[in-house]
Coordinates of C-alpha atoms in Angstrom, one line a residue:
Chain A
M1 CA -34.3 -11.5 -39.7
R2 CA -33.7 -7.9 -39.8
G3 CA -35.2 -7.5 -36.3
R4 CA -32.9 -10.2 -35.0
G5 CA -29.9 -8.5 -36.4
R6 CA -30.9 -5.3 -34.7
G7 CA -31.3 -7.1 -31.4
V8 CA -27.9 -8.6 -31.7
R9 CA -26.4 -5.2 -32.4
R10 CA -28.2 -3.8 -29.4
A11 CA -26.9 -6.6 -27.2
R12 CA -23.4 -5.9 -28.5
S13 CA -23.7 -2.2 -27.7
V14 CA -25.0 -3.0 -24.2
I15 CA -22.0 -5.3 -23.6
A16 CA -19.7 -2.6 -24.9
Y17 CA -21.4 -0.1 -22.7
D18 CA -21.0 -2.3 -19.7
F19 CA -17.4 -2.9 -20.4
F20 CA -16.2 0.5 -21.4
V21 CA -18.5 3.0 -19.8
A22 CA -20.5 1.5 -17.0
P23 CA -17.6 1.2 -14.5
F24 CA -17.2 5.0 -14.6
I25 CA -21.0 5.7 -14.4
E26 CA -21.6 3.3 -11.6
F27 CA -18.6 4.1 -9.3
A28 CA -17.5 7.6 -8.3
F29 CA -14.0 6.3 -7.3
M30 CA -13.5 5.2 -11.0
R31 CA -14.4 8.7 -12.2
R32 CA -12.0 10.2 -9.7
A33 CA -9.2 7.8 -10.7
L34 CA -9.9 8.7 -14.4
A35 CA -9.9 12.4 -13.7
G36 CA -6.6 12.0 -11.8
A37 CA -5.1 9.9 -14.6
L38 CA -6.2 12.4 -17.2
A39 CA -4.8 15.5 -15.4
L40 CA -1.6 13.6 -14.7
A41 CA -1.2 12.6 -18.4
L42 CA -2.0 16.1 -19.5
G43 CA 0.9 17.6 -17.5
A44 CA 3.3 14.7 -17.9
G45 CA 3.0 14.2 -21.7
P46 CA 4.8 17.4 -22.8
I47 CA 7.3 17.3 -19.9
G48 CA 8.2 13.7 -20.9
V49 CA 8.7 14.7 -24.6
F50 CA 11.1 17.5 -23.6
L51 CA 13.0 15.2 -21.2
M52 CA 13.4 12.8 -24.0
L53 CA 14.5 15.4 -26.6
R54 CA 17.0 16.8 -24.2
R55 CA 18.4 13.3 -23.7
M56 CA 17.3 13.6 -20.0
S57 CA 15.0 10.5 -20.0
L58 CA 16.8 9.1 -16.9
V59 CA 16.7 12.4 -15.1
G60 CA 13.0 11.8 -14.4
D61 CA 13.9 8.5 -12.7
A62 CA 16.7 10.1 -10.7
M63 CA 14.4 13.0 -9.6
A64 CA 11.8 10.4 -8.5
H65 CA 14.4 8.9 -6.1
A66 CA 15.3 12.3 -4.9
I67 CA 11.6 13.1 -4.1
L68 CA 10.8 9.9 -2.3
P69 CA 12.7 10.6 0.9
G70 CA 11.3 14.1 1.1
A71 CA 7.8 12.7 1.0
A72 CA 8.8 10.0 3.5
V73 CA 10.0 12.6 6.0
G74 CA 6.8 14.6 5.5
F75 CA 4.8 11.5 6.2
L76 CA 6.7 10.7 9.3
L77 CA 6.4 14.2 10.7
S78 CA 2.7 14.6 10.2
G79 CA 1.2 11.3 9.0
L80 CA -0.8 10.9 5.8
S81 CA -1.1 14.6 5.2
L82 CA -1.2 15.7 1.6
F83 CA 0.4 19.0 2.4
A84 CA 3.3 17.6 4.4
M85 CA 4.1 14.9 1.9
T86 CA 3.8 17.3 -1.1
A87 CA 5.9 19.9 0.6
G88 CA 8.6 17.4 1.6
G89 CA 8.7 16.0 -1.9
L90 CA 8.9 19.4 -3.5
I91 CA 11.6 20.6 -1.2
A92 CA 13.7 17.5 -1.6
G93 CA 13.2 17.6 -5.4
F94 CA 14.0 21.4 -5.7
V95 CA 17.1 21.2 -3.5
V96 CA 18.5 18.3 -5.5
A97 CA 17.7 20.1 -8.8
L98 CA 19.2 23.3 -7.7
L99 CA 22.4 21.8 -6.2
T100 CA 22.8 19.7 -9.4
G101 CA 22.6 22.9 -11.5
L102 CA 25.0 24.8 -9.3
V103 CA 27.6 22.0 -9.2
A104 CA 27.4 21.4 -12.9
R105 CA 27.9 25.0 -13.7
A106 CA 30.5 25.8 -11.0
T107 CA 32.7 22.7 -11.2
E108 CA 34.2 20.2 -13.6
L109 CA 31.5 17.7 -12.8
K110 CA 29.0 17.2 -15.5
E111 CA 25.3 17.5 -14.8
D112 CA 24.5 13.7 -14.9
A113 CA 27.2 12.9 -12.4
A114 CA 26.2 15.8 -10.1
L115 CA 22.6 14.6 -10.2
A116 CA 23.6 11.0 -9.5
T117 CA 25.5 12.0 -6.4
F118 CA 22.8 14.2 -5.0
Y119 CA 19.8 11.9 -5.6
L120 CA 21.7 9.0 -4.0
L121 CA 22.6 11.2 -1.0
S122 CA 18.9 12.3 -0.8
L123 CA 17.7 8.7 -1.0
A124 CA 20.2 7.5 1.6
L125 CA 19.3 10.3 3.9
G126 CA 15.6 9.6 3.6
V127 CA 16.0 5.9 4.3
T128 CA 18.2 6.7 7.3
I129 CA 15.5 9.0 8.7
V130 CA 12.8 6.4 8.2
S131 CA 14.9 3.7 9.9
I132 CA 15.5 6.0 12.9
K133 CA 11.8 6.5 13.3
G134 CA 11.2 2.7 13.2
T135 CA 9.7 0.4 10.7
N136 CA 6.5 1.9 9.5
V137 CA 4.9 -0.2 6.8
D138 CA 2.2 2.4 6.2
L139 CA 4.8 4.2 4.3
L140 CA 4.9 1.6 1.7
H141 CA 1.2 2.2 0.9
V142 CA 2.0 5.9 0.7
L143 CA 5.1 5.7 -1.4
F144 CA 3.5 3.3 -3.9
G145 CA 0.5 5.7 -4.2
N146 CA -3.0 4.6 -5.1
V147 CA -4.8 6.0 -8.1
L148 CA -8.1 4.6 -6.6
A149 CA -7.7 6.6 -3.3
L150 CA -7.5 10.1 -4.7
D151 CA -9.5 12.4 -2.5
D152 CA -10.7 15.9 -3.5
E153 CA -7.5 17.7 -2.2
T154 CA -5.2 15.3 -4.1
L155 CA -7.3 15.7 -7.3
L156 CA -7.1 19.4 -7.0
L157 CA -3.4 19.3 -6.4
I158 CA -2.8 17.1 -9.5
A159 CA -5.0 19.4 -11.6
A160 CA -3.3 22.5 -10.3
N161 CA 0.1 21.1 -10.9
A162 CA -0.9 20.1 -14.5
T163 CA -2.2 23.6 -15.1
I164 CA 1.0 25.2 -13.7
S165 CA 3.1 22.9 -15.9
L166 CA 1.2 23.7 -19.1
V167 CA 1.2 27.5 -18.5
V168 CA 4.9 27.6 -17.6
L169 CA 5.7 25.3 -20.4
A170 CA 3.9 27.7 -22.8
L171 CA 6.1 30.5 -21.5
I172 CA 9.4 28.7 -21.9
Y173 CA 8.4 26.8 -25.0
R174 CA 10.5 28.7 -27.4
P175 CA 13.9 28.6 -25.6
L176 CA 13.3 25.0 -24.7
V177 CA 12.6 23.9 -28.3
I178 CA 15.5 25.9 -29.7
E179 CA 17.8 24.5 -27.1
C180 CA 16.7 21.0 -28.0
V181 CA 17.3 21.5 -31.7
D182 CA 20.4 23.7 -31.7
P183 CA 21.9 24.5 -28.3
G184 CA 24.8 26.4 -29.9
F185 CA 22.5 28.8 -31.7
M186 CA 20.4 29.2 -28.5
R187 CA 23.5 30.3 -26.6
S188 CA 24.5 32.8 -29.3
V189 CA 21.1 34.6 -29.5
S190 CA 19.7 34.5 -25.9
R191 CA 20.5 34.0 -22.3
A192 CA 17.1 32.5 -21.6
G193 CA 18.5 28.9 -21.8
G194 CA 19.7 28.7 -18.2
P195 CA 16.6 30.0 -16.5
A196 CA 14.4 28.0 -18.9
H197 CA 16.3 24.9 -18.0
L198 CA 15.9 25.5 -14.3
A199 CA 12.2 26.2 -14.7
F200 CA 11.8 23.1 -16.7
L201 CA 13.5 21.0 -13.9
A202 CA 11.1 22.5 -11.5
L203 CA 8.2 21.4 -13.7
V204 CA 9.7 17.9 -13.7
V205 CA 9.7 17.9 -9.9
I206 CA 6.1 19.2 -9.7
T207 CA 4.9 16.6 -12.1
L208 CA 6.6 13.8 -10.3
V209 CA 5.1 15.0 -7.0
S210 CA 1.6 14.9 -8.6
G211 CA 2.5 11.5 -10.0
F212 CA 3.5 9.9 -6.7
H213 CA 0.1 10.6 -5.1
A214 CA -1.5 8.6 -7.9
L215 CA 1.0 6.1 -9.0
G216 CA 3.9 6.2 -6.4
T217 CA 7.2 7.8 -7.0
L218 CA 8.7 5.1 -9.2
L219 CA 5.8 4.5 -11.6
A220 CA 5.1 8.2 -11.9
V221 CA 8.2 8.3 -14.2
G222 CA 6.4 5.8 -16.4
I223 CA 3.5 8.1 -17.2
M224 CA 6.0 10.8 -18.3
M225 CA 8.5 8.7 -20.3
L226 CA 6.5 5.9 -22.0
P227 CA 4.1 8.3 -23.8
A228 CA 7.0 10.4 -24.9
A229 CA 8.7 7.4 -26.4
I230 CA 5.5 6.4 -28.1
G231 CA 5.2 9.9 -29.6
R232 CA 8.7 9.7 -30.9
F233 CA 7.8 6.7 -33.1
W234 CA 4.9 8.5 -34.8
A235 CA 6.0 12.1 -35.4
R236 CA 9.0 14.1 -36.3
D237 CA 7.3 17.4 -35.6
I238 CA 7.5 18.3 -31.9
T239 CA 3.9 19.6 -31.6
L240 CA 2.5 16.4 -33.0
M241 CA 4.9 14.4 -30.8
I242 CA 3.6 16.2 -27.7
T243 CA 0.0 15.7 -28.9
I244 CA 0.5 12.0 -29.5
A245 CA 2.3 11.6 -26.2
T246 CA -0.4 13.3 -24.2
V247 CA -3.2 11.4 -25.9
S248 CA -1.5 8.1 -25.5
G249 CA -1.0 8.9 -21.8
I250 CA -4.7 9.6 -21.4
V251 CA -5.7 6.5 -23.3
S252 CA -3.3 4.4 -21.2
G253 CA -4.8 5.9 -18.0
Y254 CA -8.3 5.0 -19.2
A255 CA -7.4 1.5 -20.5
G256 CA -5.3 0.8 -17.4
L257 CA -8.2 1.6 -15.1
L258 CA -10.5 -0.7 -17.2
L259 CA -7.9 -3.4 -17.0
S260 CA -7.7 -3.0 -13.2
F261 CA -11.5 -3.0 -13.0
H262 CA -12.1 -6.1 -15.2
A263 CA -9.0 -8.2 -14.5
G264 CA -8.5 -7.3 -10.9
V265 CA -4.9 -6.2 -11.1
A266 CA -3.4 -3.3 -9.2
S267 CA -4.4 -0.1 -10.9
G268 CA -1.1 1.9 -10.9
P269 CA 1.0 -0.8 -12.6
A270 CA -2.0 -1.6 -14.9
V271 CA -1.8 2.0 -16.3
I272 CA 1.9 1.8 -16.9
L273 CA 1.7 -1.7 -18.4
V274 CA -0.9 -0.5 -20.9
A275 CA 1.4 2.4 -21.8
G276 CA 4.1 -0.2 -22.2
A277 CA 2.0 -2.3 -24.6
F278 CA 1.4 0.9 -26.7
Y279 CA 5.1 1.5 -26.6
V280 CA 6.0 -2.0 -27.9
A281 CA 3.4 -1.6 -30.7
S282 CA 4.9 1.8 -31.6
L283 CA 8.4 0.3 -31.6
L284 CA 7.3 -2.3 -34.1
F285 CA 4.8 -0.4 -36.3
G286 CA 5.8 3.3 -35.7
R287 CA 5.8 5.5 -38.8
V288 CA 9.0 7.2 -37.7
G289 CA 11.8 4.7 -37.3
G290 CA 9.6 1.8 -36.2
L291 CA 11.3 -1.6 -36.7
L292 CA 9.0 -3.0 -39.4
R293 CA 9.3 0.3 -41.3
Q294 CA 13.0 0.0 -41.3
L295 CA 12.9 -3.7 -42.4
F296 CA 10.4 -3.2 -45.2
P297 CA 10.7 0.4 -46.3
G298 CA 9.4 -0.3 -49.8
R299 CA 6.0 -1.7 -48.8
H300 CA 5.3 1.4 -46.8
L301 CA 6.2 3.7 -49.6
E302 CA 3.7 2.0 -51.9
A303 CA 0.9 2.6 -49.5
Chain B
M1 CA -3.6 -33.3 21.0
A2 CA -1.9 -30.5 19.2
L3 CA -1.7 -28.6 22.5
T4 CA -0.1 -31.4 24.4
A5 CA 2.3 -32.1 21.5
S6 CA 3.5 -28.5 21.5
V7 CA 4.0 -28.4 25.2
L8 CA 5.9 -31.6 25.1
A9 CA 8.2 -30.3 22.5
V10 CA 8.8 -27.3 24.7
G11 CA 9.6 -29.5 27.7
L12 CA 12.1 -31.6 25.8
G13 CA 13.8 -28.9 24.0
A14 CA 14.2 -26.3 26.7
S15 CA 14.4 -27.8 30.2
T16 CA 18.2 -28.1 30.0
R17 CA 18.9 -24.7 28.8
A18 CA 16.2 -22.5 30.3
F19 CA 18.7 -20.7 32.4
G20 CA 21.5 -20.7 30.0
Q21 CA 21.8 -17.9 27.4
G22 CA 18.1 -17.3 27.7
A23 CA 18.3 -15.8 31.2
S24 CA 19.2 -12.3 32.0
G25 CA 19.5 -11.1 35.5
G26 CA 17.4 -13.9 36.7
R27 CA 14.7 -13.0 34.2
L28 CA 13.8 -15.4 31.4
K29 CA 14.3 -13.9 27.9
V30 CA 11.3 -14.6 25.7
I31 CA 10.2 -13.4 22.3
A32 CA 6.7 -12.8 21.1
T33 CA 6.4 -12.2 17.4
F34 CA 3.9 -9.3 17.6
S35 CA 2.6 -6.9 20.1
I36 CA -0.7 -8.5 20.9
L37 CA 0.9 -11.9 21.6
G38 CA 3.5 -10.0 23.7
D39 CA 0.8 -8.5 25.9
L40 CA -0.7 -11.9 26.5
V41 CA 2.7 -13.4 27.4
R42 CA 3.3 -10.4 29.7
N43 CA 0.0 -11.0 31.6
V44 CA 1.0 -14.7 32.2
G45 CA 4.7 -14.2 32.8
G46 CA 4.7 -11.0 35.0
D47 CA 8.0 -10.0 36.3
R48 CA 9.7 -13.3 35.7
L49 CA 10.1 -12.6 32.0
D50 CA 12.1 -10.2 29.9
I51 CA 9.7 -10.0 26.8
A52 CA 10.7 -8.6 23.4
T53 CA 8.4 -8.4 20.4
L54 CA 9.6 -8.5 16.8
V55 CA 6.8 -6.6 15.2
G56 CA 6.1 -3.7 17.6
P57 CA 3.1 -1.6 18.2
N58 CA 1.4 -0.2 15.0
G59 CA 3.5 -2.6 12.9
N60 CA 2.2 -4.9 10.3
A61 CA 3.2 -8.5 10.7
H62 CA 2.0 -9.4 7.2
V63 CA 4.7 -7.4 5.5
Y64 CA 7.3 -7.2 8.2
A65 CA 11.0 -7.7 7.3
P66 CA 13.2 -9.0 10.1
S67 CA 16.4 -7.1 10.8
P68 CA 19.7 -8.6 12.0
A69 CA 18.9 -7.2 15.5
D70 CA 15.8 -9.3 15.4
A71 CA 17.9 -12.4 14.5
K72 CA 20.1 -11.7 17.5
K73 CA 17.1 -11.3 19.8
V74 CA 15.8 -14.7 18.6
A75 CA 19.2 -16.3 19.1
D76 CA 19.3 -15.1 22.7
A77 CA 15.8 -16.1 23.6
A78 CA 14.9 -19.0 25.8
V79 CA 11.5 -19.5 24.0
V80 CA 9.8 -17.9 21.0
F81 CA 6.0 -17.5 21.1
V82 CA 4.4 -17.3 17.6
N83 CA 0.8 -17.0 16.5
G84 CA 1.1 -19.7 13.8
L85 CA -1.7 -20.3 11.2
G86 CA 0.6 -18.7 8.6
F87 CA 0.6 -15.3 10.3
E88 CA 4.4 -15.1 10.5
G89 CA 5.4 -16.1 7.0
W90 CA 8.9 -14.7 7.6
L91 CA 9.5 -16.7 10.8
E92 CA 11.0 -19.9 9.4
R93 CA 13.8 -18.0 7.7
L94 CA 14.5 -15.8 10.7
V95 CA 14.7 -18.9 13.0
K96 CA 17.1 -20.6 10.6
A97 CA 19.2 -17.4 10.2
S98 CA 19.5 -16.8 13.9
G99 CA 20.6 -20.4 14.6
T100 CA 18.5 -20.4 17.7
K101 CA 17.7 -23.6 19.5
A102 CA 14.9 -22.0 21.5
P103 CA 11.6 -23.9 21.3
I104 CA 9.0 -22.3 19.1
V105 CA 5.6 -22.3 20.9
V106 CA 2.5 -22.0 18.6
A107 CA 0.0 -20.1 20.7
T108 CA -2.9 -21.0 18.5
A109 CA -2.4 -24.7 19.1
G110 CA -5.8 -26.2 19.9
I111 CA -7.8 -23.5 18.2
R112 CA -10.1 -24.5 15.4
P113 CA -8.9 -22.4 12.5
L114 CA -11.4 -20.6 10.3
E115 CA -10.8 -20.5 6.6
R116 CA -9.8 -17.0 5.6
A117 CA -12.7 -15.0 4.2
D118 CA -10.8 -13.7 1.3
A119 CA -11.9 -11.9 -1.8
H120 CA -9.4 -13.8 -3.9
D121 CA -10.2 -17.3 -4.9
H122 CA -6.7 -18.6 -4.9
D123 CA -6.4 -18.0 -1.1
H124 CA -9.2 -20.3 -0.2
G125 CA -8.4 -23.2 2.0
R126 CA -5.8 -21.3 4.0
A127 CA -6.4 -20.6 7.6
D128 CA -7.3 -17.2 8.9
P129 CA -4.5 -16.3 11.4
H130 CA -6.3 -13.5 13.3
A131 CA -7.7 -15.9 16.0
W132 CA -7.2 -13.4 18.8
Q133 CA -10.1 -11.4 17.6
S134 CA -12.3 -13.8 19.5
V135 CA -11.8 -13.4 23.3
A136 CA -12.6 -17.1 23.8
N137 CA -9.7 -18.0 21.5
S138 CA -7.4 -15.7 23.5
K139 CA -8.1 -17.8 26.5
I140 CA -6.7 -20.7 24.6
Y141 CA -3.6 -18.6 23.8
V142 CA -3.2 -17.9 27.5
G143 CA -3.5 -21.5 28.4
N144 CA -0.8 -22.5 25.9
I145 CA 1.4 -19.7 27.1
R146 CA 1.0 -20.8 30.7
D147 CA 1.8 -24.4 30.0
A148 CA 4.8 -23.5 27.8
L149 CA 6.2 -21.2 30.5
I150 CA 5.7 -23.9 33.2
A151 CA 7.5 -26.4 31.0
I152 CA 10.4 -24.2 30.5
D153 CA 10.6 -22.7 33.9
P154 CA 9.1 -25.1 36.5
A155 CA 10.3 -22.9 39.4
G156 CA 7.8 -20.2 38.4
K157 CA 4.9 -22.6 38.1
A158 CA 2.8 -21.1 41.0
G159 CA 3.2 -17.6 39.8
Y160 CA 2.3 -18.5 36.2
E161 CA -0.8 -20.4 37.3
A162 CA -2.0 -17.6 39.5
N163 CA -1.3 -14.9 36.8
A164 CA -3.0 -16.9 34.1
A165 CA -6.1 -17.6 36.3
A166 CA -6.4 -13.9 37.2
Y167 CA -6.1 -12.9 33.5
L168 CA -8.5 -15.6 32.3
A169 CA -11.1 -14.2 34.7
K170 CA -10.6 -10.8 33.2
L171 CA -10.9 -12.2 29.7
D172 CA -14.2 -13.9 30.8
A173 CA -15.5 -10.6 31.9
L174 CA -14.4 -9.0 28.6
D175 CA -16.1 -11.7 26.6
R176 CA -19.3 -11.0 28.5
E177 CA -19.0 -7.3 28.0
V178 CA -18.6 -7.7 24.2
R179 CA -21.6 -10.0 24.0
E180 CA -23.8 -7.8 26.1
T181 CA -22.9 -4.6 24.2
L182 CA -23.4 -6.1 20.8
A183 CA -26.7 -7.7 21.8
K184 CA -28.2 -4.2 21.7
V185 CA -27.4 -3.7 18.0
P186 CA -30.4 -4.4 15.9
P187 CA -29.9 -7.4 13.5
E188 CA -30.3 -5.4 10.3
R189 CA -27.4 -3.1 11.3
R190 CA -25.0 -5.8 12.1
R191 CA -23.0 -5.3 8.9
V192 CA -19.7 -3.6 8.7
V193 CA -17.0 -2.9 6.1
T194 CA -13.3 -2.7 7.1
S195 CA -10.2 -2.1 5.1
H196 CA -8.5 -5.3 6.3
N197 CA -10.4 -8.6 6.6
A198 CA -9.0 -9.6 10.0
F199 CA -12.3 -10.1 11.9
G200 CA -13.4 -13.5 10.8
Y201 CA -13.1 -14.9 14.3
F202 CA -14.9 -11.8 15.7
E203 CA -17.7 -12.4 13.2
S204 CA -18.2 -16.0 14.0
A205 CA -18.0 -15.4 17.8
Y206 CA -20.1 -12.3 18.1
G207 CA -22.4 -12.2 15.0
I208 CA -21.3 -9.0 13.3
R209 CA -20.8 -9.4 9.6
F210 CA -17.5 -8.0 8.2
T211 CA -16.6 -7.4 4.5
A212 CA -13.3 -5.9 3.3
P213 CA -11.9 -4.5 0.1
Q214 CA -8.6 -6.3 0.6
G215 CA -7.9 -9.9 1.4
V216 CA -6.7 -11.1 4.8
S217 CA -3.1 -10.2 3.9
T218 CA -2.2 -6.6 3.3
E219 CA 0.6 -7.5 0.9
A220 CA -1.5 -7.1 -2.2
E221 CA -2.8 -3.7 -3.3
A222 CA -6.5 -3.5 -3.9
S223 CA -7.4 -3.3 -7.5
A224 CA -10.3 -1.4 -9.0
K225 CA -12.1 -4.6 -9.2
D226 CA -11.8 -5.3 -5.5
V227 CA -13.0 -1.8 -4.6
A228 CA -15.9 -2.0 -7.0
A229 CA -16.8 -5.3 -5.6
I230 CA -16.8 -3.9 -2.0
I231 CA -18.9 -0.9 -2.9
S232 CA -21.4 -3.1 -4.6
A233 CA -21.4 -5.3 -1.5
V234 CA -21.9 -2.4 0.8
R235 CA -24.8 -1.2 -1.3
Q236 CA -26.3 -4.7 -1.6
Q237 CA -25.9 -5.6 2.1
K238 CA -26.7 -2.1 3.2
A239 CA -23.8 -2.1 5.6
A240 CA -24.3 0.4 8.4
A241 CA -20.7 1.4 8.9
V242 CA -17.2 1.5 7.4
F243 CA -14.1 1.3 9.7
L244 CA -10.6 2.5 9.0
E245 CA -7.8 0.4 10.3
N246 CA -4.3 1.2 11.4
V247 CA -2.5 -0.9 8.8
T248 CA -3.9 0.0 5.4
D249 CA -4.5 3.0 3.3
P250 CA -7.2 5.0 5.0
R251 CA -7.9 7.2 1.9
L252 CA -9.2 4.2 0.1
V253 CA -11.7 3.3 2.9
R254 CA -12.8 7.0 3.0
Q255 CA -13.6 6.9 -0.7
I256 CA -15.8 3.9 -0.2
A257 CA -17.6 5.6 2.7
D258 CA -18.2 8.7 0.6
E259 CA -19.6 6.6 -2.2
T260 CA -21.8 4.4 -0.3
G261 CA -23.1 6.7 2.4
A262 CA -22.3 4.3 5.2
K263 CA -21.2 5.8 8.4
V264 CA -17.4 6.1 8.8
G265 CA -16.3 4.7 12.2
G266 CA -12.8 5.2 13.7
T267 CA -10.1 2.7 13.5
L268 CA -10.7 -1.0 14.3
Y269 CA -7.3 -2.4 15.5
S270 CA -6.6 -5.8 14.1
D271 CA -3.0 -6.9 14.0
A272 CA -1.2 -4.7 16.4
L273 CA -1.5 -2.8 19.6
T274 CA -0.9 1.0 19.5
D275 CA 2.1 2.6 21.0
A276 CA 1.9 4.4 24.4
S277 CA 0.2 7.4 22.9
G278 CA -2.6 5.4 21.4
D279 CA -5.7 4.0 23.0
A280 CA -5.0 0.2 22.6
T281 CA -1.8 -0.4 24.5
T282 CA -3.0 -3.8 25.8
Y283 CA -5.1 -6.6 24.4
I284 CA -8.0 -5.9 26.7
D285 CA -7.9 -2.2 25.7
L286 CA -7.8 -3.2 22.0
V287 CA -10.9 -5.3 22.3
R288 CA -12.7 -2.6 24.3
H289 CA -11.7 0.0 21.8
N290 CA -13.0 -2.0 18.9
L291 CA -16.2 -2.7 20.8
R292 CA -16.7 1.0 21.4
Q293 CA -16.1 1.8 17.8
L294 CA -18.5 -0.9 16.6
A295 CA -21.2 0.2 19.1
N296 CA -20.9 3.9 18.0
G297 CA -20.9 3.0 14.3
L298 CA -23.7 0.5 14.4
M299 CA -26.2 1.9 16.9
S300 CA -26.7 5.6 16.0

């Protein structure tokens, strides 16, 4: 009997291995996709948390629209070239971010309105350029990205961008956090707020450009904002929030790839949907402001 | 039967209005839905026709979205040539929207459709539309086009017949060329992976086996499961070569080549001709190009 029990246990562990590990052992493209998803989540997690805490959650979405035409123009000029598309996306993103900052500071228009105007202009301009060049459906493949098609250069780019993001974020961490918590105090003690904010916007653009190679411009926002919102439901402390956000981004990447591998659904959306499932679970059961906790506060206090 | 029926429909619908709005400067305005079909029509019609294509060179008819300008072209046409077999899923709405009364000629009428060799189960039982990948089928296209043009423009009958006969002779020579070249490929190397499964007719006509990571339609993004399946397939079948194609993500195909060690060939053109700067500006060039690519990839 004992021998049989051991056999069953081993059979189970083999099944678990086949399910959870084997896809990545057997296929190099799965390892690459995983590496890309990990690097992306690593950079996007902290950025997303800061976007959320600064009430800029929709800025990511707007910037994604601003980047899309830049990448499209890069693609039309030199085809499926990583450099051209990245450069186009970065330029379009930076120009929109800078103009938005300038207009918000120099005129009566608030930042959200300034951003809305510029990203819409950028989007319209990009679509116009594409339509002048004719209908090129390849562009759809490019703009929707493909986490399974990451080549060495793209992986390096994503990893480099994540590294830059983390380093710069470490440098501007203090002013960013203080400004999130008490902007008035920040203004009274330091002038670092403005430059830090601009640097932060640049990091948002960089992260989105990384993201669009793997997930496409629109879903790239998902790997920033969903983990951040998950973190918000489990922690009050910003360090813990960032940690939880990053880890849940990484787990979503891994689980999404497994879902795509076993269920045969498109991989990019699978990653975001898994993150969405984690989000809904956090919304219900989260320790900090989760719905069940609000409905039954007593029961949780007993525990 | 299907062939005579379609030609009959053309004759009834169009004889009265062939030189109405469909004529421009003495030339008959005709529409072909995509570039390859347009080239076949051009070879039969010659100077008598003013031919417009809806999905141009390098375009992808699977995910094409018609524009208002296209609706106007269709409305002005004397006849619209379509591939059929579900290739132009957007056509019905376009025809309705344009309000055209031009006859719709299905160029694949009389061709025995293959079932699409699709990775996804739910697509089974639907016809594979890429019939032109077999030169013998294209001869049927040419016959249909010739008959339809004669029905709609009887005055040009002699010209259409002469053009078609000359072009059919060229296609015969092309068919022989393909067979003779591929006969030299050793049987164990006759296995190929492409990014778009559009070569079912080529496979059944010329005996080269094709496998693809995506289904016949390029509308769906390949999932990790699809890619894994194809890599396993290449490993199992020991496919000799992997070919990129002009309508799907080449990075994905390159990944598969890296991972399997199969030789990466150039692009196999499937659904569209290239523009003037490319090397497949006509149907015959397209077939020759694919043949060269296959020969290079498979013989080595």
